[in-house]
Short mmCIF file of C-alpha atoms in Angstrom, two decimals:
data_model
loop_
_atom_site.label_atom_id
_atom_site.label_comp_id
_atom_site.label_asym_id
_atom_site.label_seq_id
_atom_site.Cartn_x
_atom_site.Cartn_y
_atom_site.Cartn_z
CA UNK A 1 0.00 0.00 0.00
CA UNK A 2 0.98 3.60 -0.48
CA UNK A 3 2.98 5.33 2.21
CA UNK A 4 1.54 8.75 1.30
CA UNK A 5 0.00 10.74 4.15
CA UNK A 6 -3.81 10.84 4.10
CA UNK A 7 -5.03 14.08 2.52
CA UNK A 8 -7.38 16.41 4.33
CA UNK A 9 -10.94 16.43 3.02
CA UNK A 10 -13.45 19.18 3.59
CA UNK A 11 -17.14 18.46 4.15
CA UNK A 12 -18.08 18.61 0.48
CA UNK A 13 -15.20 16.37 -0.56
CA UNK A 14 -16.18 13.78 2.03
CA UNK A 15 -19.73 13.86 0.72
CA UNK A 16 -18.52 13.38 -2.89
CA UNK A 17 -16.25 10.55 -1.75
CA UNK A 18 -19.15 8.78 -0.08
CA UNK A 19 -21.22 9.16 -3.27
CA UNK A 20 -18.32 7.69 -5.27
CA UNK A 21 -18.23 4.67 -2.96
CA UNK A 22 -21.99 4.19 -3.05
CA UNK A 23 -22.37 4.50 -6.82
CA UNK A 24 -19.51 2.04 -7.45
CA UNK A 25 -21.56 -0.66 -5.72
CA UNK A 26 -24.41 -0.12 -8.20
CA UNK A 27 -22.32 -0.48 -11.36
CA UNK A 28 -23.40 -3.52 -13.39
CA UNK A 29 -23.11 -2.46 -17.06
CA UNK A 30 -20.31 -1.07 -19.18
CA UNK A 31 -22.11 2.21 -19.75
CA UNK A 32 -22.61 2.53 -15.97
CA UNK A 33 -18.89 2.00 -15.41
CA UNK A 34 -18.17 4.64 -18.06
CA UNK A 35 -20.48 7.19 -16.45
CA UNK A 36 -19.07 6.46 -12.97
CA UNK A 37 -15.42 6.62 -14.12
CA UNK A 38 -15.95 9.81 -16.11
CA UNK A 39 -18.21 11.30 -13.44
CA UNK A 40 -17.72 11.06 -9.68
CA UNK A 41 -14.40 9.20 -9.95
CA UNK A 42 -12.93 12.18 -11.81
CA UNK A 43 -13.23 14.29 -8.65
CA UNK A 44 -10.53 12.20 -6.99
CA UNK A 45 -8.64 10.54 -9.87
CA UNK A 46 -8.82 13.05 -12.74
CA UNK A 47 -7.75 11.57 -16.07
CA UNK A 48 -8.47 11.61 -19.78
CA UNK A 49 -8.49 7.89 -20.52
CA UNK A 50 -8.76 4.81 -18.29
CA UNK A 51 -7.40 1.44 -19.44
CA UNK A 52 -8.35 -1.55 -17.36
CA UNK A 53 -8.09 -5.30 -17.42
CA UNK A 54 -9.45 -8.20 -15.41
CA UNK A 55 -7.47 -11.35 -14.70
CA UNK A 56 -3.86 -11.79 -13.71
CA UNK A 57 -2.18 -8.49 -14.75
CA UNK A 58 0.49 -10.35 -16.77
CA UNK A 59 -1.71 -13.16 -18.10
CA UNK A 60 -2.23 -13.57 -21.86
CA UNK A 61 -6.01 -13.90 -21.42
CA UNK A 62 -6.39 -10.56 -19.62
CA UNK A 63 -9.82 -9.15 -20.46
CA UNK A 64 -9.43 -5.48 -21.29
CA UNK A 65 -11.43 -2.32 -21.87
CA UNK A 66 -10.87 1.36 -22.66
CA UNK A 67 -12.93 4.11 -21.03
CA UNK A 68 -12.14 7.52 -22.50
CA UNK A 69 -13.41 11.06 -22.85
CA UNK A 70 -11.26 11.46 -25.93
CA UNK A 71 -12.16 10.20 -29.39
CA UNK A 72 -9.85 7.23 -29.98
CA UNK A 73 -9.20 5.40 -33.21
CA UNK A 74 -9.40 1.62 -33.31
CA UNK A 75 -5.62 1.57 -33.79
CA UNK A 76 -5.17 3.60 -30.60
CA UNK A 77 -7.47 1.22 -28.71
CA UNK A 78 -5.44 -1.74 -29.97
CA UNK A 79 -2.12 -0.17 -28.98
CA UNK A 80 -3.47 0.80 -25.58
CA UNK A 81 -5.08 -2.46 -24.56
CA UNK A 82 -4.61 -5.46 -26.86
CA UNK A 83 -1.83 -8.02 -26.85
CA UNK A 84 1.43 -8.62 -24.98
CA UNK A 85 3.00 -5.44 -26.41
CA UNK A 86 0.10 -3.17 -25.43
CA UNK A 87 0.63 -0.20 -23.14
CA UNK A 88 -1.58 -1.86 -20.54
CA UNK A 89 0.67 -4.92 -20.41
CA UNK A 90 3.88 -2.86 -20.35
CA UNK A 91 2.50 -0.75 -17.52
CA UNK A 92 1.50 -3.93 -15.65
CA UNK A 93 5.04 -5.28 -16.01
CA UNK A 94 6.46 -2.04 -14.61
CA UNK A 95 3.95 -2.11 -11.74
CA UNK A 96 4.89 -5.70 -10.82
CA UNK A 97 8.61 -4.81 -10.84
CA UNK A 98 7.87 -1.91 -8.50
CA UNK A 99 6.29 -4.22 -5.93
CA UNK A 100 2.60 -3.65 -6.75
CA UNK A 101 2.76 -0.03 -5.56
CA UNK A 102 0.68 2.77 -7.14
CA UNK A 103 2.81 4.43 -9.83
CA UNK A 104 2.84 7.90 -11.37
CA UNK A 105 5.27 8.38 -14.24
CA UNK A 106 6.29 11.19 -16.54
CA UNK A 107 6.94 10.40 -20.19
CA UNK A 108 10.50 11.72 -19.92
CA UNK A 109 11.34 8.78 -17.66
CA UNK A 110 13.68 6.38 -19.44
CA UNK A 111 12.20 3.22 -20.96
CA UNK A 112 10.17 1.91 -23.87
CA UNK A 113 6.91 2.29 -21.95
CA UNK A 114 7.15 6.06 -21.61
CA UNK A 115 8.43 6.32 -25.19
CA UNK A 116 5.26 4.57 -26.40
CA UNK A 117 3.12 6.80 -24.22
CA UNK A 118 4.73 9.92 -25.63
CA UNK A 119 4.12 8.68 -29.19
CA UNK A 120 0.40 8.54 -28.38
CA UNK A 121 0.26 12.02 -26.86
CA UNK A 122 0.32 10.95 -23.21
CA UNK A 123 2.29 13.29 -20.97
CA UNK A 124 1.76 11.59 -17.60
CA UNK A 125 0.11 8.41 -16.41
CA UNK A 126 -0.68 6.51 -13.24
CA UNK A 127 -1.37 2.84 -12.63
CA UNK A 128 -2.35 0.46 -9.86
CA UNK A 129 -3.96 -2.94 -9.56
CA UNK A 130 -5.29 -5.77 -7.49
CA UNK A 131 -3.00 -8.83 -7.52
CA UNK A 132 -4.60 -12.15 -8.42
CA UNK A 133 -4.74 -13.66 -4.94
CA UNK A 134 -6.34 -16.89 -6.16
CA UNK A 135 -4.07 -17.70 -9.09
CA UNK A 136 -2.61 -20.70 -7.22
CA UNK A 137 -6.02 -22.40 -7.27
CA UNK A 138 -6.15 -24.22 -10.58
CA UNK A 139 -9.93 -24.47 -10.85
CA UNK A 140 -10.73 -20.88 -9.89
CA UNK A 141 -10.70 -18.04 -12.43
CA UNK A 142 -8.23 -15.21 -12.02
CA UNK A 143 -9.79 -12.26 -10.22
CA UNK A 144 -7.01 -9.74 -10.31
CA UNK A 145 -7.38 -6.36 -12.00
CA UNK A 146 -5.21 -3.56 -13.32
CA UNK A 147 -5.96 0.10 -14.08
CA UNK A 148 -3.97 2.71 -16.05
CA UNK A 149 -4.96 6.39 -15.97
CA UNK A 150 -3.64 8.46 -18.89
CA UNK A 151 -2.91 12.21 -18.86
CA UNK A 152 -3.35 12.71 -15.13
CA UNK A 153 -2.60 16.09 -13.44
CA UNK A 154 0.97 17.13 -12.69
CA UNK A 155 0.16 18.42 -9.19
CA UNK A 156 -0.56 16.71 -5.86
CA UNK A 157 1.31 13.49 -6.64
CA UNK A 158 1.07 12.23 -3.08
CA UNK A 159 -2.69 12.79 -2.99
CA UNK A 160 -3.14 10.97 -6.30
CA UNK A 161 -1.19 7.94 -5.04
CA UNK A 162 -3.22 7.88 -1.85
CA UNK A 163 -6.51 8.05 -3.79
CA UNK A 164 -5.34 5.23 -6.08
CA UNK A 165 -4.90 3.04 -3.01
CA UNK A 166 -8.16 4.15 -1.43
CA UNK A 167 -10.30 3.71 -4.54
CA UNK A 168 -8.67 0.55 -5.91
CA UNK A 169 -11.11 -1.86 -4.17
CA UNK A 170 -14.05 0.10 -5.61
CA UNK A 171 -12.54 0.12 -9.10
CA UNK A 172 -11.95 -3.62 -8.84
CA UNK A 173 -15.47 -4.28 -7.56
CA UNK A 174 -17.15 -2.19 -10.27
CA UNK A 175 -15.14 -3.73 -13.11
CA UNK A 176 -15.72 -7.25 -11.75
CA UNK A 177 -19.47 -6.66 -11.50
CA UNK A 178 -19.53 -5.55 -15.14
CA UNK A 179 -17.62 -8.64 -16.21
CA UNK A 180 -19.78 -11.04 -14.22
CA UNK A 181 -23.06 -9.42 -15.23
CA UNK A 182 -22.31 -9.21 -18.95
CA UNK A 183 -20.78 -12.69 -19.03
CA UNK A 184 -24.04 -14.10 -17.67
CA UNK A 185 -26.06 -11.99 -20.08
CA UNK A 186 -24.05 -13.21 -23.07
CA UNK A 187 -25.50 -16.68 -22.56
CA UNK A 188 -29.13 -15.58 -22.99
CA UNK A 189 -30.79 -17.31 -25.95
CA UNK A 190 -32.73 -14.30 -27.21
CA UNK A 191 -30.71 -11.45 -28.70
CA UNK A 192 -31.36 -8.63 -31.09
CA UNK A 193 -29.46 -6.13 -33.15
CA UNK A 194 -29.48 -2.78 -31.28
CA UNK A 195 -31.66 -0.11 -32.83
CA UNK A 196 -31.28 3.67 -32.83
CA UNK A 197 -33.79 6.40 -33.41
CA UNK A 198 -33.43 8.54 -36.52
CA UNK A 199 -31.86 11.35 -34.48
CA UNK A 200 -29.48 8.97 -32.70
CA UNK A 201 -28.42 7.58 -36.08
CA UNK A 202 -27.71 11.13 -37.29
CA UNK A 203 -25.63 11.84 -34.19
CA UNK A 204 -23.69 8.59 -34.60
CA UNK A 205 -22.98 9.37 -38.26
CA UNK A 206 -21.28 12.62 -37.20
CA UNK A 207 -19.51 10.91 -34.27
CA UNK A 208 -18.07 8.46 -36.80
CA UNK A 209 -16.73 11.45 -38.75
CA UNK A 210 -14.93 12.75 -35.66
CA UNK A 211 -17.19 15.71 -34.84
CA UNK A 212 -17.43 17.04 -31.28
CA UNK A 213 -20.71 17.48 -29.41
CA UNK A 214 -20.56 21.21 -30.07
CA UNK A 215 -20.01 20.70 -33.81
CA UNK A 216 -22.78 18.10 -34.03
CA UNK A 217 -25.14 20.43 -32.21
CA UNK A 218 -24.42 23.20 -34.70
CA UNK A 219 -24.94 20.87 -37.64
CA UNK A 220 -28.23 19.44 -36.34
CA UNK A 221 -29.44 22.70 -34.73
CA UNK A 222 -29.65 21.19 -31.25
CA UNK A 223 -27.81 21.99 -28.02
CA UNK A 224 -24.51 20.28 -27.10
CA UNK A 225 -26.25 18.93 -23.98
CA UNK A 226 -28.89 17.26 -26.14
CA UNK A 227 -26.12 15.77 -28.27
CA UNK A 228 -24.41 14.48 -25.13
CA UNK A 229 -27.65 12.80 -24.02
CA UNK A 230 -28.01 11.15 -27.44
CA UNK A 231 -24.39 9.94 -27.29
CA UNK A 232 -24.94 8.38 -23.85
CA UNK A 233 -28.03 6.56 -25.13
CA UNK A 234 -26.07 5.32 -28.13
CA UNK A 235 -23.31 3.98 -25.86
CA UNK A 236 -25.89 2.12 -23.78
CA UNK A 237 -27.66 0.64 -26.79
CA UNK A 238 -24.42 -0.50 -28.41
CA UNK A 239 -23.06 -1.71 -25.06
CA UNK A 240 -19.77 0.14 -25.54
CA UNK A 241 -17.70 2.51 -23.40
CA UNK A 242 -16.60 5.31 -25.74
CA UNK A 243 -17.28 7.09 -29.01
CA UNK A 244 -14.64 5.23 -31.00
CA UNK A 245 -16.15 1.89 -30.06
CA UNK A 246 -19.62 3.17 -30.92
CA UNK A 247 -18.42 4.18 -34.38
CA UNK A 248 -16.65 0.85 -34.84
CA UNK A 249 -19.78 -1.08 -33.84
CA UNK A 250 -22.21 0.97 -35.91
CA UNK A 251 -22.53 -1.85 -38.44
CA UNK A 252 -24.58 -3.78 -35.86
CA UNK A 253 -27.36 -1.20 -35.85
CA UNK A 254 -30.85 -2.03 -37.13
CA UNK A 255 -33.76 0.36 -37.84
CA UNK A 256 -35.65 1.25 -34.68
CA UNK A 257 -38.31 -1.28 -33.79
CA UNK A 258 -36.49 -4.21 -35.39
CA UNK A 259 -36.16 -7.28 -33.19
CA UNK A 260 -36.99 -7.92 -29.56
CA UNK A 261 -35.20 -9.09 -26.46
CA UNK A 262 -31.90 -7.94 -25.02
CA UNK A 263 -28.46 -7.47 -26.48
CA UNK A 264 -25.67 -8.43 -24.14
CA UNK A 265 -22.02 -8.80 -25.08
CA UNK A 266 -19.21 -10.24 -23.01
CA UNK A 267 -16.83 -7.88 -21.23
CA UNK A 268 -13.90 -9.56 -22.96
CA UNK A 269 -12.51 -8.00 -26.13
#
């Protein structure tokens, strides 16, 4: 655990922290994890993009996900999270070598990991994880987890490390709930192709072209807040965590009203 001194919280911060704890317990879907990570969690662990994986941090079958405010290309998602040479795996290797302690690193630190981060426009990142405490039991699945926060603030390093330690169990719990819930849902016999309304389809078309909420609002003559609400509904319907994944999965969309039932996809990529 971190040796950083506990930070001082005022009344409002303590209230927000309690809300962060309480809402983590309720996370069951990917879109709920996205809203929690990019909402209340940001108050204590500000970041641009969150990479996370479930399983043994160095295992080849690590199930991974990207949760980002930024618009990421599929190539970026692959380089961040997929395969033994991904940034997630390299960060996990560094974390293991450092004794499973919460890490904050600048990109000017020597090593291939920070070089790769710099190539992708990351100036500073933090990582921490939950070791797989049951890996020695052959018939039990790995339940470890690992989290990488990209483009974190340059101030209050000690506070950030402390909050990584404090919030790690809640991150692990929320991500595990998503995995368990969606894994069970993937076995349901009745599925359908997700459908979008005409307006949601228009918004997704412009998301696919890389437009921001403000730009889409100007094009469609609606407010950026309305666009944001449409984007959140699209993420839920497509069962994805960010705009890039929504664009990549747009081929699955059917006209509204087509099909019945539920559409659940496994957490694994």
